[in-house]
Amino acid sequence: MATTALTGFSMMSLLSLGYLTWDLMSPNQVENEPNQSFMDRSPVPQPPHIIFIMTDDQGFNDIGYHSSDIRTPVLDKLAADGVKLENYYIQPICTPSRSQLITGYQIHTGLQHSIIRPRQPSCLPFDQVTLPQRLQELGYSTHMVGKWHLGFYKKECLPTRRGFDTYFGSLTGSVNYYTYDSCDGPGLCGFDLHEGESVAWGQKGKYSTHLYTQRVRKILATNDPQSQPLFIFLSFQAVHTPLQSPREYIYPYRGLENVARRKYAAMVSAVDEAVRNITYALRKYGYYQNSVIIFSTDNGGQPLSGGSNWPLRGRKGTYWEGGIRGLGFVHSPLLRKKRRVSKALVHITDWYPTLVGLAGGNESLTEGLDGYNVWDAISEGKESPRLEILHNIDPMYNHARSGSLQKGYGIWNTAIQASIRAGDWKLLTGDPGYGDWIPPQMLPGFPGGWWNLERHTEPRKSVWLFNISGDPYERYDLSEQRPDVVKELLARLAYYNRTAVPVRYPSEDPRADPHLNGGAWVPWVGDEEEDSWDSVYQKKNMDWKKKLKLSKSRAFFRRLNTRIMSNRI
């Protein structure tokens, strides 16, 4: 059960599946694959194999079924035969999205402010049971391939200590796609590719999208689908900067005159091919009929680096729809109702309880999480349990100069960056970030370029209200026309903030310098060394888990108030 509840609105119907027939292999196939095939074995195991595929910085307009200039035939086919999630929300930057996927918590991890820098002594809280740990308890073999970006200052922070049986990938937020060098400032560069808890020096020169795909195929080839269910978290580095791809993927986009967009589109095509080869491997080795494939991006696209969120407002790093409206779909033979587009409300925290439930876990394993089990809404099209989404409350972000408690009707200080979605309504306070709409340039002299056709800087504002269902592009601010709705949603922000965990954002530690650690980014703090958090937002508060229990005891009255409020707004 989640701790959120609000206006009566429905959630989302998701998935559907198609029986793919792509046999083509190419650059990302497994080298020296075993000849063993498990196709003919009979009893179908339960629970299902779960393959969660996440891309990095892929914008709303960066997939074939939303875009006119990027071709993704495989992703389009999987989504069309499954359930497209067209009201799916993520976080605006990497670390918060990934932490919320892995923990099922929103503002209860301390990681809601920003990304974890390579030299910061921070990672997922040690007292929280992760999604892969829960799946291990339920009998799953768990594997992660790709980008971690959830901290590594101690060995206890590493993926293999947080629930994954195997790990192959990069620990920091951005690396070179071929050399795996990662820099955190001038002269602060190091190698970042890891096999388990060791540095994988021997893999230089191989394109990461291909390398990660080969590893997933190898995992599928060397496991028996009938003996143990698999959970594979494939976290592509693509399509994050730097913009790099093999030349053959660029050629089909030679007509795009914007160089960044051309390279970006090529990287998306490489991901599309990778998903084709993984799906083929699922069928070849006997996993497909009892599998659930989930596709998600981690945040909105960055137009300055080739991405596009058009026609949504804003970009990566903002709380406008372009920063937090995610690409997502579910594809599975196990779906009851397939080939659908779902407008139901879903958040990235919902995957934790949904997948634990799908794996056979009972509700006690996910009690108190911020996410909801949305499988029935996805598979059967039933009403979703989610009625609202707290996008974030960030007390550390630069406060809006024009914001104040007075402007928040004495309920909420509108200088604080925060955002909440309740049914049709979305409220933003503080500084939501860059708020332009950035479409493909159609003016003469700028073919294929990107341009800000509109500028809505409004420096004196600190409150915005939109009817997102009727105005998904956030063009009509209704905060002055509907102060009643504003007050209700400000009260919800204040309600959520009572249980927020203080932000963990420690100062950078010079001991992390790769030059002091053999030339690689590796853990640099001993597990016995105590943490001392400085540069941390402090908030005197009773234990948040106790507060959650107290909040649950008021659940009946909260839900009653929710229904009354939904009638008013």
Coordinates of N, CA and C in Angstrom, one line a residue, residues 22-158:
W22 N 11.7 -11.2 -35.1 CA 13.0 -10.7 -35.6 C 14.1 -11.7 -35.3
D23 N 14.8 -12.2 -36.3 CA 15.9 -13.1 -36.1 C 17.2 -12.5 -36.3
L24 N 17.2 -11.3 -36.9 CA 18.5 -10.7 -37.2 C 19.4 -10.5 -36.0
M25 N 20.6 -10.8 -36.1 CA 21.5 -10.6 -35.0 C 22.4 -9.4 -35.2
S26 N 23.3 -9.2 -35.4 CA 24.2 -8.1 -35.7 C 25.1 -7.6 -34.6
P27 N 25.5 -6.4 -34.5 CA 26.7 -6.1 -33.7 C 26.5 -6.5 -32.3
N28 N 25.3 -6.6 -31.7 CA 25.2 -6.9 -30.3 C 24.9 -8.3 -30.0
Q29 N 25.2 -9.2 -30.8 CA 24.9 -10.6 -30.4 C 26.0 -11.2 -29.5
V30 N 25.7 -12.3 -28.8 CA 26.6 -12.9 -27.9 C 27.7 -13.6 -28.6
E31 N 29.0 -13.4 -28.1 CA 30.1 -14.1 -28.7 C 30.1 -15.5 -28.1
N32 N 30.3 -16.6 -29.0 CA 30.4 -17.9 -28.5 C 29.3 -18.4 -27.6
E33 N 28.1 -18.1 -28.0 CA 26.9 -18.5 -27.2 C 26.9 -20.0 -27.1
P34 N 26.4 -20.5 -25.9 CA 26.2 -22.0 -25.8 C 25.1 -22.4 -26.8
N35 N 25.3 -23.7 -27.2 CA 24.3 -24.2 -28.1 C 23.0 -24.7 -27.5
Q36 N 23.1 -24.8 -26.2 CA 21.9 -25.4 -25.4 C 20.7 -24.5 -25.6
S37 N 19.6 -25.1 -25.9 CA 18.3 -24.4 -26.0 C 17.3 -25.0 -25.1
F38 N 16.5 -24.1 -24.4 CA 15.6 -24.6 -23.4 C 14.1 -24.6 -24.0
M39 N 14.0 -24.4 -25.3 CA 12.7 -24.2 -25.9 C 11.8 -25.3 -25.7
D40 N 12.3 -26.6 -25.7 CA 11.4 -27.7 -25.7 C 11.0 -28.2 -24.3
R41 N 11.5 -27.5 -23.2 CA 11.1 -28.0 -21.9 C 9.7 -27.5 -21.6
S42 N 8.9 -28.3 -20.9 CA 7.6 -28.0 -20.8 C 7.1 -27.1 -19.7
P43 N 7.0 -27.6 -18.4 CA 6.1 -26.8 -17.6 C 6.5 -25.3 -17.5
V44 N 5.6 -24.5 -17.7 CA 5.9 -23.0 -17.6 C 6.0 -22.6 -16.2
P45 N 7.2 -22.0 -15.8 CA 7.4 -21.7 -14.4 C 6.6 -20.5 -14.0
Q46 N 6.3 -20.4 -12.7 CA 5.7 -19.2 -12.1 C 6.5 -18.9 -10.9
P47 N 6.8 -17.7 -10.6 CA 6.3 -16.5 -11.3 C 7.1 -16.1 -12.6
P48 N 6.7 -15.1 -13.2 CA 7.3 -14.8 -14.5 C 8.7 -14.2 -14.5
H49 N 9.4 -14.3 -15.6 CA 10.7 -13.6 -15.7 C 10.4 -12.1 -16.0
I50 N 11.2 -11.3 -15.3 CA 11.0 -9.8 -15.4 C 12.2 -9.2 -16.1
I51 N 12.0 -8.5 -17.2 CA 13.1 -7.8 -17.8 C 12.7 -6.3 -17.8
F52 N 13.4 -5.5 -17.1 CA 13.1 -4.1 -17.0 C 14.2 -3.3 -17.7
I53 N 13.8 -2.6 -18.8 CA 14.8 -1.9 -19.7 C 14.6 -0.4 -19.5
M54 N 15.7 0.2 -19.1 CA 15.6 1.7 -18.8 C 16.6 2.4 -19.7
T55 N 16.2 3.4 -20.4 CA 17.1 4.3 -21.2 C 17.3 5.6 -20.4
D56 N 18.3 6.3 -20.8 CA 18.8 7.5 -20.1 C 18.6 8.7 -21.0
D57 N 17.8 9.7 -20.5 CA 17.6 11.0 -21.1 C 16.8 10.9 -22.5
Q58 N 16.0 9.8 -22.6 CA 15.2 9.7 -23.8 C 13.9 10.5 -23.7
G59 N 13.7 11.5 -24.5 CA 12.6 12.4 -24.4 C 11.3 11.8 -24.9
F60 N 10.2 12.5 -24.6 CA 8.9 12.1 -25.0 C 8.7 12.0 -26.5
N61 N 9.4 12.8 -27.2 CA 9.4 12.8 -28.7 C 10.5 12.0 -29.4
D62 N 11.1 11.1 -28.6 CA 12.3 10.4 -29.1 C 12.0 8.9 -29.2
I63 N 10.8 8.6 -29.7 CA 10.5 7.2 -30.0 C 9.6 7.2 -31.2
G64 N 9.6 6.2 -32.0 CA 8.9 6.2 -33.3 C 7.5 6.6 -33.2
Y65 N 6.7 6.0 -32.2 CA 5.3 6.2 -32.2 C 4.9 7.6 -31.6
H66 N 5.9 8.4 -31.2 CA 5.6 9.8 -30.9 C 6.3 10.8 -31.9
S67 N 7.3 10.3 -32.7 CA 8.2 11.2 -33.4 C 8.1 10.9 -34.9
S68 N 8.4 12.0 -35.7 CA 8.4 11.8 -37.1 C 9.8 11.7 -37.7
D69 N 10.8 11.9 -36.9 CA 12.2 11.8 -37.4 C 13.1 10.8 -36.8
I70 N 12.6 10.0 -35.8 CA 13.4 8.9 -35.3 C 12.6 7.6 -35.5
R71 N 13.3 6.6 -36.0 CA 12.7 5.3 -36.3 C 13.1 4.3 -35.3
T72 N 12.0 3.7 -34.7 CA 12.2 2.6 -33.7 C 11.2 1.5 -33.9
P73 N 11.4 0.8 -35.0 CA 10.4 -0.2 -35.4 C 10.2 -1.3 -34.3
V74 N 11.2 -1.7 -33.6 CA 11.1 -2.8 -32.6 C 10.3 -2.2 -31.4
L75 N 10.7 -1.1 -30.9 CA 10.0 -0.5 -29.7 C 8.6 -0.2 -30.1
D76 N 8.4 0.3 -31.3 CA 7.0 0.5 -31.7 C 6.1 -0.7 -31.8
K77 N 6.7 -1.8 -32.2 CA 6.0 -3.1 -32.3 C 5.7 -3.6 -30.9
L78 N 6.7 -3.6 -30.1 CA 6.5 -4.1 -28.7 C 5.4 -3.3 -28.0
A79 N 5.5 -2.0 -28.1 CA 4.5 -1.1 -27.5 C 3.1 -1.3 -28.1
A80 N 3.0 -1.4 -29.4 CA 1.7 -1.6 -30.1 C 1.0 -2.9 -29.7
D81 N 1.8 -3.9 -29.5 CA 1.3 -5.2 -29.1 C 1.1 -5.3 -27.6
G82 N 1.5 -4.4 -26.8 CA 1.4 -4.4 -25.4 C 0.5 -3.2 -24.9
V83 N 0.9 -2.5 -23.9 CA 0.1 -1.4 -23.4 C 1.0 -0.2 -23.3
K84 N 0.7 0.9 -24.0 CA 1.5 2.1 -24.0 C 1.0 2.9 -22.7
L85 N 1.9 3.4 -22.0 CA 1.6 4.1 -20.8 C 1.7 5.6 -21.1
E86 N 0.6 6.2 -21.4 CA 0.6 7.6 -21.8 C 0.3 8.6 -20.7
N87 N 0.3 8.1 -19.5 CA 0.1 9.0 -18.3 C 1.1 8.6 -17.3
Y88 N 2.3 8.3 -17.7 CA 3.3 7.7 -16.8 C 4.4 8.8 -16.4
Y89 N 4.7 8.8 -15.2 CA 5.6 9.8 -14.6 C 6.8 9.3 -14.0
I90 N 7.9 10.0 -14.2 CA 9.2 9.6 -13.7 C 9.7 10.9 -12.9
Q91 N 11.0 10.9 -12.6 CA 11.6 12.1 -12.0 C 12.4 12.8 -13.0
P92 N 12.8 14.1 -12.8 CA 13.4 14.9 -13.9 C 14.9 14.7 -14.1
I93 N 15.5 13.9 -13.2 CA 17.0 13.6 -13.3 C 17.2 12.2 -12.9
C94 N 18.5 11.7 -13.1 CA 18.8 10.3 -13.0 C 18.7 9.7 -11.7
T95 N 19.4 10.1 -10.7 CA 19.5 9.5 -9.4 C 18.1 9.4 -8.7
P96 N 17.3 10.5 -8.6 CA 16.0 10.3 -8.0 C 15.1 9.3 -8.7
S97 N 15.1 9.2 -10.0 CA 14.3 8.2 -10.7 C 14.7 6.8 -10.3
R98 N 16.0 6.6 -10.4 CA 16.6 5.2 -10.1 C 16.4 4.8 -8.7
S99 N 16.6 5.7 -7.8 CA 16.4 5.4 -6.4 C 14.9 5.1 -6.1
Q100 N 14.0 5.8 -6.7 CA 12.6 5.5 -6.5 C 12.1 4.2 -7.1
L101 N 12.7 3.9 -8.2 CA 12.4 2.5 -8.8 C 12.9 1.4 -7.9
I102 N 14.1 1.6 -7.4 CA 14.7 0.5 -6.6 C 14.2 0.4 -5.2
T103 N 13.7 1.5 -4.6 CA 13.2 1.5 -3.2 C 11.7 1.6 -3.1
G104 N 11.0 2.1 -4.1 CA 9.6 2.3 -4.0 C 9.2 3.5 -3.1
Y105 N 10.2 4.4 -2.8 CA 9.9 5.5 -2.0 C 10.2 6.8 -2.8
Q106 N 9.4 7.9 -2.5 CA 9.6 9.2 -3.2 C 10.5 10.1 -2.3
I107 N 10.0 10.8 -1.4 CA 10.8 11.8 -0.6 C 11.2 11.1 0.7
H108 N 11.3 9.8 0.7 CA 11.7 9.1 1.9 C 13.1 8.3 1.8
T109 N 13.9 8.8 0.9 CA 15.2 8.2 0.7 C 16.3 9.2 1.0
G110 N 16.0 10.5 1.0 CA 17.1 11.6 1.2 C 17.8 11.9 -0.1
L111 N 17.3 11.2 -1.2 CA 18.0 11.4 -2.5 C 17.1 12.2 -3.5
Q112 N 16.2 13.0 -3.0 CA 15.2 13.7 -3.8 C 15.8 15.1 -4.4
H113 N 17.0 15.5 -4.0 CA 17.5 16.8 -4.4 C 18.1 16.8 -5.7
S114 N 19.1 15.9 -5.9 CA 19.9 16.0 -7.2 C 20.5 14.6 -7.4
I115 N 21.4 14.6 -8.4 CA 22.2 13.4 -8.7 C 23.3 13.2 -7.6
I116 N 23.8 12.0 -7.5 CA 25.0 11.7 -6.7 C 26.2 11.9 -7.6
R117 N 27.0 12.9 -7.2 CA 28.3 13.1 -7.9 C 29.3 12.0 -7.6
P118 N 30.2 11.7 -8.5 CA 31.2 10.6 -8.3 C 32.0 10.7 -7.0
R119 N 32.2 11.9 -6.5 CA 33.1 12.1 -5.3 C 32.2 12.3 -4.1
Q120 N 30.9 12.2 -4.2 CA 30.1 12.4 -3.0 C 30.0 11.1 -2.2
P121 N 30.2 11.1 -0.9 CA 30.0 9.9 0.0 C 28.5 9.7 0.3
S122 N 27.8 9.2 -0.7 CA 26.3 9.1 -0.6 C 25.9 7.9 -1.4
C123 N 24.8 7.2 -1.0 CA 24.2 6.1 -1.8 C 22.9 5.8 -1.3
L124 N 22.2 4.8 -1.8 CA 20.9 4.3 -1.3 C 21.0 4.1 0.2
P125 N 20.0 4.5 1.0 CA 20.0 4.3 2.4 C 20.2 2.8 2.7
F126 N 21.0 2.5 3.7 CA 21.3 1.1 4.0 C 20.1 0.4 4.7
D127 N 19.2 1.1 5.3 CA 18.1 0.5 6.0 C 16.9 0.2 5.2
Q128 N 17.0 0.4 3.9 CA 15.8 0.2 3.0 C 16.1 -1.1 2.2
V129 N 15.1 -1.9 2.2 CA 15.1 -3.2 1.4 C 14.8 -2.9 -0.1
T130 N 15.7 -3.2 -1.0 CA 15.5 -2.9 -2.4 C 14.6 -3.8 -3.1
L131 N 14.2 -3.4 -4.3 CA 13.4 -4.3 -5.1 C 14.1 -5.6 -5.4
P132 N 15.3 -5.6 -5.9 CA 16.0 -6.9 -6.2 C 16.2 -7.8 -4.9
Q133 N 16.3 -7.2 -3.7 CA 16.4 -7.9 -2.5 C 15.1 -8.6 -2.2
R134 N 14.0 -7.9 -2.4 CA 12.7 -8.6 -2.2 C 12.5 -9.7 -3.2
L135 N 12.9 -9.5 -4.5 CA 12.8 -10.6 -5.5 C 13.7 -11.8 -5.2
Q136 N 14.9 -11.5 -4.6 CA 15.7 -12.6 -4.2 C 15.0 -13.4 -3.1
E137 N 14.3 -12.8 -2.2 CA 13.6 -13.5 -1.1 C 12.5 -14.3 -1.7
L138 N 12.0 -13.9 -2.8 CA 10.9 -14.7 -3.5 C 11.5 -15.7 -4.5
G139 N 12.8 -16.0 -4.5 CA 13.3 -17.0 -5.3 C 13.9 -16.6 -6.6
Y140 N 14.0 -15.3 -6.9 CA 14.5 -14.9 -8.2 C 16.1 -14.9 -8.2
S141 N 16.6 -15.1 -9.4 CA 18.0 -14.8 -9.7 C 18.0 -13.4 -10.3
T142 N 18.8 -12.5 -9.7 CA 18.7 -11.1 -10.0 C 20.0 -10.6 -10.7
H143 N 19.9 -9.9 -11.8 CA 21.0 -9.4 -12.5 C 20.8 -8.0 -13.0
M144 N 21.9 -7.2 -12.9 CA 21.9 -5.8 -13.4 C 23.0 -5.6 -14.4
V145 N 22.6 -4.9 -15.5 CA 23.6 -4.6 -16.5 C 23.4 -3.1 -16.9
G146 N 24.5 -2.3 -16.8 CA 24.4 -0.9 -17.2 C 24.7 0.1 -16.1
K147 N 24.1 1.2 -16.3 CA 24.3 2.4 -15.4 C 23.7 2.2 -14.0
W148 N 24.5 2.5 -13.0 CA 24.0 2.4 -11.6 C 23.6 3.7 -11.1
H149 N 24.5 4.6 -10.9 CA 24.3 6.0 -10.5 C 23.5 6.2 -9.2
L150 N 23.8 5.2 -8.3 CA 23.1 5.3 -6.9 C 24.2 5.2 -5.8
G151 N 25.4 5.7 -6.2 CA 26.4 5.8 -5.1 C 27.3 4.5 -5.0
F152 N 28.6 4.8 -4.7 CA 29.5 3.7 -4.6 C 30.7 4.0 -3.6
Y153 N 30.5 4.9 -2.7 CA 31.6 5.3 -1.9 C 32.1 4.2 -0.9
K154 N 31.2 3.3 -0.5 CA 31.5 2.1 0.2 C 31.1 0.9 -0.6
K155 N 31.8 -0.2 -0.3 CA 31.4 -1.4 -1.0 C 30.0 -1.8 -0.7
E156 N 29.5 -1.5 0.5 CA 28.1 -1.8 0.8 C 27.1 -1.1 -0.1
C157 N 27.5 -0.1 -0.8 CA 26.6 0.6 -1.8 C 26.5 0.0 -3.1
L158 N 27.4 -1.0 -3.4 CA 27.5 -1.5 -4.8 C 26.3 -2.4 -5.1

